[in-house]
Short mmCIF file of C-alpha atoms in Angstrom, two decimals:
data_model
loop_
_atom_site.label_atom_id
_atom_site.label_comp_id
_atom_site.label_asym_id
_atom_site.label_seq_id
_atom_site.Cartn_x
_atom_site.Cartn_y
_atom_site.Cartn_z
CA ALA A 5 5.85 -53.76 -34.49
CA PHE A 6 5.23 -57.32 -33.80
CA ILE A 7 8.50 -58.87 -35.11
CA ALA A 8 9.87 -62.47 -34.11
CA GLY A 9 6.64 -63.17 -31.77
CA ARG A 10 6.88 -60.08 -29.91
CA ALA A 11 5.68 -56.51 -29.90
CA ARG A 12 8.70 -54.44 -30.35
CA TRP A 13 9.14 -50.45 -30.26
CA TYR A 14 11.55 -48.98 -32.38
CA TYR A 15 12.72 -45.27 -32.21
CA TYR A 16 14.62 -42.77 -34.44
CA PHE A 17 18.12 -41.08 -33.43
CA SER A 18 16.64 -37.67 -34.60
CA SER A 19 19.72 -35.66 -34.14
CA GLY A 20 20.65 -37.30 -37.82
CA VAL A 21 23.13 -39.49 -38.98
CA VAL A 22 26.13 -40.71 -37.12
CA SER A 23 29.02 -42.64 -37.38
CA TRP A 24 29.64 -46.49 -35.84
CA ALA A 25 33.18 -44.98 -33.52
CA ALA A 26 30.73 -41.97 -32.30
CA MET A 27 28.09 -44.65 -31.81
CA GLN A 28 30.50 -47.16 -29.54
CA LEU A 29 31.82 -44.59 -27.57
CA ALA A 30 28.31 -43.60 -26.43
CA PHE A 31 27.38 -47.34 -25.69
CA ASN A 32 30.64 -48.47 -24.06
CA GLY A 33 31.85 -50.63 -27.02
CA THR A 34 28.24 -52.39 -26.60
CA ASP A 35 24.99 -52.61 -28.93
CA SER A 36 22.92 -51.54 -25.82
CA LEU A 37 22.11 -49.42 -23.14
CA GLU A 38 20.48 -48.91 -20.14
CA LEU A 39 19.09 -45.80 -18.88
CA LYS A 40 16.11 -44.91 -16.30
CA GLY A 41 15.02 -47.92 -16.50
CA TYR A 42 14.72 -48.62 -20.36
CA VAL A 43 17.39 -50.80 -22.52
CA LEU A 44 18.34 -48.90 -25.74
CA ALA A 45 19.55 -51.24 -28.42
CA LEU A 46 20.25 -51.70 -31.84
CA PRO A 47 18.38 -53.95 -34.28
CA SER A 48 20.12 -56.95 -36.10
CA ILE A 49 20.05 -57.10 -39.61
CA ASP A 50 17.18 -59.62 -39.69
CA ASP A 51 15.28 -57.46 -37.38
CA LEU A 52 15.65 -54.39 -39.27
CA ALA A 53 14.76 -56.38 -42.88
CA ALA A 54 11.46 -57.33 -40.92
CA LEU A 55 10.75 -53.80 -39.55
CA PHE A 56 10.92 -52.61 -43.44
CA ALA A 57 8.83 -55.69 -45.06
CA LEU A 58 6.21 -54.89 -42.43
CA HIS A 59 6.18 -50.97 -43.36
CA PRO A 60 8.08 -50.78 -46.72
CA GLY A 61 6.68 -46.97 -47.15
CA LEU A 62 8.86 -46.15 -43.72
CA GLU A 63 10.69 -42.88 -43.59
CA VAL A 64 12.29 -41.44 -41.08
CA LEU A 65 12.84 -37.93 -41.86
CA SER A 66 9.65 -37.00 -43.35
CA GLY A 67 6.86 -39.23 -42.21
CA GLY A 68 6.52 -40.02 -45.97
CA PRO A 69 7.46 -42.99 -48.32
CA ASN A 70 10.49 -43.59 -48.63
CA LYS A 71 11.77 -43.15 -52.36
CA ARG A 72 15.44 -42.61 -52.04
CA LEU A 73 18.08 -45.39 -50.42
CA THR A 74 18.34 -44.70 -46.60
CA HIS A 75 21.03 -46.51 -44.67
CA PHE A 76 20.95 -47.66 -41.13
CA TRP A 77 23.47 -49.34 -38.48
CA THR A 78 22.76 -52.92 -37.45
CA SER A 79 23.80 -54.72 -34.18
CA SER A 80 24.97 -57.75 -36.22
CA ALA A 81 28.81 -58.88 -35.82
CA PRO A 82 31.03 -56.24 -37.26
CA ALA A 83 33.51 -57.30 -39.93
CA LEU A 84 36.99 -56.32 -39.31
CA GLY A 85 37.48 -52.93 -39.81
CA GLY A 86 33.95 -51.85 -40.53
CA ALA A 87 30.26 -52.52 -39.39
CA TRP A 88 27.31 -54.52 -40.80
CA ALA A 89 24.66 -51.85 -41.99
CA VAL A 90 21.86 -51.82 -44.01
CA ARG A 91 20.15 -49.67 -46.97
CA GLN A 92 16.46 -49.59 -47.79
CA ARG A 93 13.88 -47.88 -50.40
CA LEU A 94 10.25 -47.92 -51.03
CA GLY A 95 8.97 -51.29 -51.95
CA ASP A 96 12.61 -52.97 -51.98
CA VAL A 97 13.95 -55.39 -49.86
CA ALA A 98 16.76 -54.33 -46.91
CA VAL A 99 20.32 -54.98 -48.57
CA PRO A 100 23.26 -55.75 -45.57
CA TYR A 101 26.59 -54.34 -46.53
CA VAL A 102 29.72 -53.48 -44.61
CA ALA A 103 29.97 -49.76 -43.84
CA ASP A 104 33.53 -48.23 -42.70
CA GLU A 105 33.21 -47.28 -38.98
CA GLY A 106 33.91 -43.70 -39.54
CA GLN A 107 31.02 -43.32 -42.47
CA GLU A 108 27.93 -41.97 -40.93
CA ARG A 109 24.53 -43.54 -40.96
CA HIS A 110 21.08 -43.50 -39.58
CA ALA A 111 20.15 -45.53 -36.21
CA LEU A 112 17.02 -47.02 -35.28
CA PHE A 113 17.00 -48.31 -31.48
CA GLU A 114 14.68 -50.83 -29.85
CA VAL A 115 13.42 -49.56 -26.69
CA ALA A 116 12.30 -52.01 -24.13
CA GLU A 117 11.25 -51.73 -20.62
CA ALA A 118 13.72 -53.38 -18.24
CA TYR A 119 12.48 -52.32 -14.53
CA THR A 120 9.50 -49.86 -13.56
CA VAL A 121 7.96 -48.93 -10.61
CA VAL A 122 4.27 -48.19 -10.46
CA HIS A 123 2.20 -46.42 -7.51
CA GLY A 124 -1.83 -47.70 -7.24
CA HIS A 125 -3.25 -43.89 -7.41
CA SER A 126 -0.57 -41.60 -8.35
CA ARG A 127 1.74 -41.09 -11.84
CA LEU A 128 5.58 -41.57 -11.33
CA ARG A 129 8.42 -39.50 -12.63
CA ARG A 130 11.60 -41.20 -13.69
CA LEU A 131 14.80 -39.03 -12.79
CA VAL A 132 18.83 -39.71 -12.34
CA LEU A 133 19.42 -40.20 -8.68
CA GLU A 134 21.81 -37.31 -7.75
CA ASP A 135 22.45 -34.39 -5.06
CA GLY A 136 20.01 -31.20 -5.06
CA MET A 137 17.50 -33.55 -6.71
CA PRO A 138 13.91 -33.25 -5.50
CA CYS A 139 12.33 -36.00 -2.93
CA CYS A 140 10.15 -37.57 -2.19
CA PHE A 141 7.16 -35.27 -4.48
CA ALA A 142 7.76 -33.47 -7.74
CA GLY A 143 6.06 -30.70 -6.84
CA GLY A 144 7.62 -30.25 -2.99
CA VAL A 145 10.42 -28.43 -1.82
CA ASP A 146 12.65 -31.06 0.13
CA THR A 147 15.71 -32.22 -1.86
CA LEU A 148 17.94 -35.26 -1.22
CA GLN A 149 21.26 -34.24 -0.10
CA GLY A 150 24.61 -36.86 0.66
CA VAL A 151 23.81 -39.17 -1.75
CA PRO A 152 26.49 -42.13 -1.38
CA PRO A 153 28.87 -42.18 -4.29
CA GLU A 154 27.49 -45.82 -5.49
CA ALA A 155 23.86 -44.86 -5.59
CA ARG A 156 24.42 -41.88 -7.86
CA GLY A 157 23.23 -42.58 -11.40
CA ALA A 158 20.28 -44.71 -10.28
CA THR A 159 16.95 -44.31 -11.45
CA PHE A 160 14.77 -42.69 -9.04
CA PHE A 161 10.84 -42.89 -9.27
CA LEU A 162 9.29 -39.83 -7.78
CA GLN A 163 5.73 -39.30 -7.17
CA GLU A 164 3.88 -36.20 -9.16
CA GLY A 165 1.94 -34.13 -6.95
CA SER A 166 2.97 -32.58 -3.48
CA LEU A 167 2.84 -33.86 0.20
CA TRP A 168 -0.29 -32.22 0.85
CA ARG A 169 -2.11 -33.60 -1.83
CA ARG A 170 -0.83 -37.26 -1.62
CA THR A 171 -2.85 -39.89 -2.09
CA ALA A 172 -2.01 -43.70 -0.21
CA GLY A 173 -1.32 -46.75 -2.23
CA ARG A 174 0.87 -49.95 -2.99
CA PHE A 175 3.87 -49.43 -5.04
CA ALA A 176 4.94 -52.46 -7.38
CA VAL A 177 8.50 -53.03 -8.57
CA THR A 178 8.20 -54.88 -12.03
CA ALA A 179 11.90 -55.75 -13.40
CA ALA A 180 12.87 -58.00 -16.26
CA VAL A 181 16.49 -58.19 -15.29
CA HIS A 182 18.33 -58.80 -12.13
CA ALA A 183 18.16 -55.09 -10.50
CA MET A 184 18.94 -54.52 -6.59
CA VAL A 185 15.74 -52.12 -5.23
CA PHE A 186 16.33 -49.18 -2.61
CA ALA A 187 13.20 -47.35 -1.03
CA ILE A 188 14.20 -43.71 0.82
CA ALA A 189 12.39 -43.71 4.43
CA ALA A 190 12.08 -39.96 5.09
CA ILE A 191 11.65 -39.31 8.80
CA ASP A 192 8.45 -36.76 9.33
CA PRO A 193 10.26 -33.99 11.28
CA TYR A 194 7.03 -32.81 13.11
CA ASN A 195 6.32 -36.62 14.13
CA LYS A 196 9.57 -38.44 15.46
CA HIS A 197 7.68 -40.92 17.49
CA GLY A 198 9.36 -39.76 20.90
CA GLY A 199 12.86 -39.67 19.00
CA LEU A 200 12.73 -43.13 18.11
CA TYR A 201 11.68 -43.40 14.51
CA ASP A 202 10.15 -47.09 13.02
CA ASP A 203 9.23 -47.14 9.57
CA SER A 204 8.30 -50.63 10.10
CA PHE A 205 10.20 -51.88 6.69
CA GLN A 206 11.81 -54.65 8.26
CA ASP A 207 7.93 -56.11 8.75
CA LEU A 208 7.66 -56.32 4.93
CA GLY A 209 10.96 -58.09 4.19
CA TRP A 210 13.69 -55.01 3.58
CA GLU A 211 17.10 -54.93 5.20
CA GLU A 212 18.11 -51.66 6.45
CA VAL A 213 20.95 -49.90 4.90
CA ARG A 214 22.20 -46.71 7.28
CA ASN A 215 23.76 -44.50 5.37
CA GLN A 216 24.63 -40.91 7.86
CA PRO A 217 25.45 -38.28 4.81
CA LEU A 218 22.25 -39.20 3.19
CA HIS A 219 19.42 -36.31 4.41
CA MET A 220 16.59 -34.43 3.13
CA SER A 221 16.64 -30.50 3.48
CA SER A 222 14.28 -28.06 2.55
CA PHE A 223 14.39 -24.53 1.23
CA ASP A 224 11.85 -23.76 3.86
CA PHE A 225 14.72 -24.01 6.56
CA PRO A 226 17.90 -21.65 6.80
CA LYS A 227 20.75 -23.27 5.88
CA PRO A 228 23.34 -23.73 8.99
CA GLY A 229 26.49 -21.60 9.21
#
């Protein structure tokens, strides 16, 4: 939908109705949440009214015309002891009102990209950085171990395919928010350059961050002990 001068993407919370209290718990007391490089946010009263004006027949449950009142939460400043919601029906103007926090309403979320990474010749998969995750290709057998606690939960962009079918290309990072970018330089065990490994990242303006516990292990090799 094109609202307030820009294109927006909305997604319906398909689990069904939810209370304001439960949603605030999931969103840590805010009206937006960052997840895997995306920002999920509740629309305001004005944005929801504009959305329903553009699509008066919108029905989130069946996909057909909405002939009964449907209630949605909004991000507009909550009233004392309640939260702002709107009710809407086919052809009607969306009507805002204050709902009790314990009542259950539907939710539409605006989804925007906060940051992303692209590669010239490969698709990338978004994962949450944690111990035991694959690295550095989705079809590979190598896994990351010893991920430092401060990096766990970060968004990790993994190349599709496998090591043997990799393609050369440039990575590009686009961010609409302030973000810190880390690149993992994996050492090839069969090409150690005489025991001295130089990935030349510093020549490209990157600052090296040494982390001894972080390493890559393969299911092909026997585990010590």
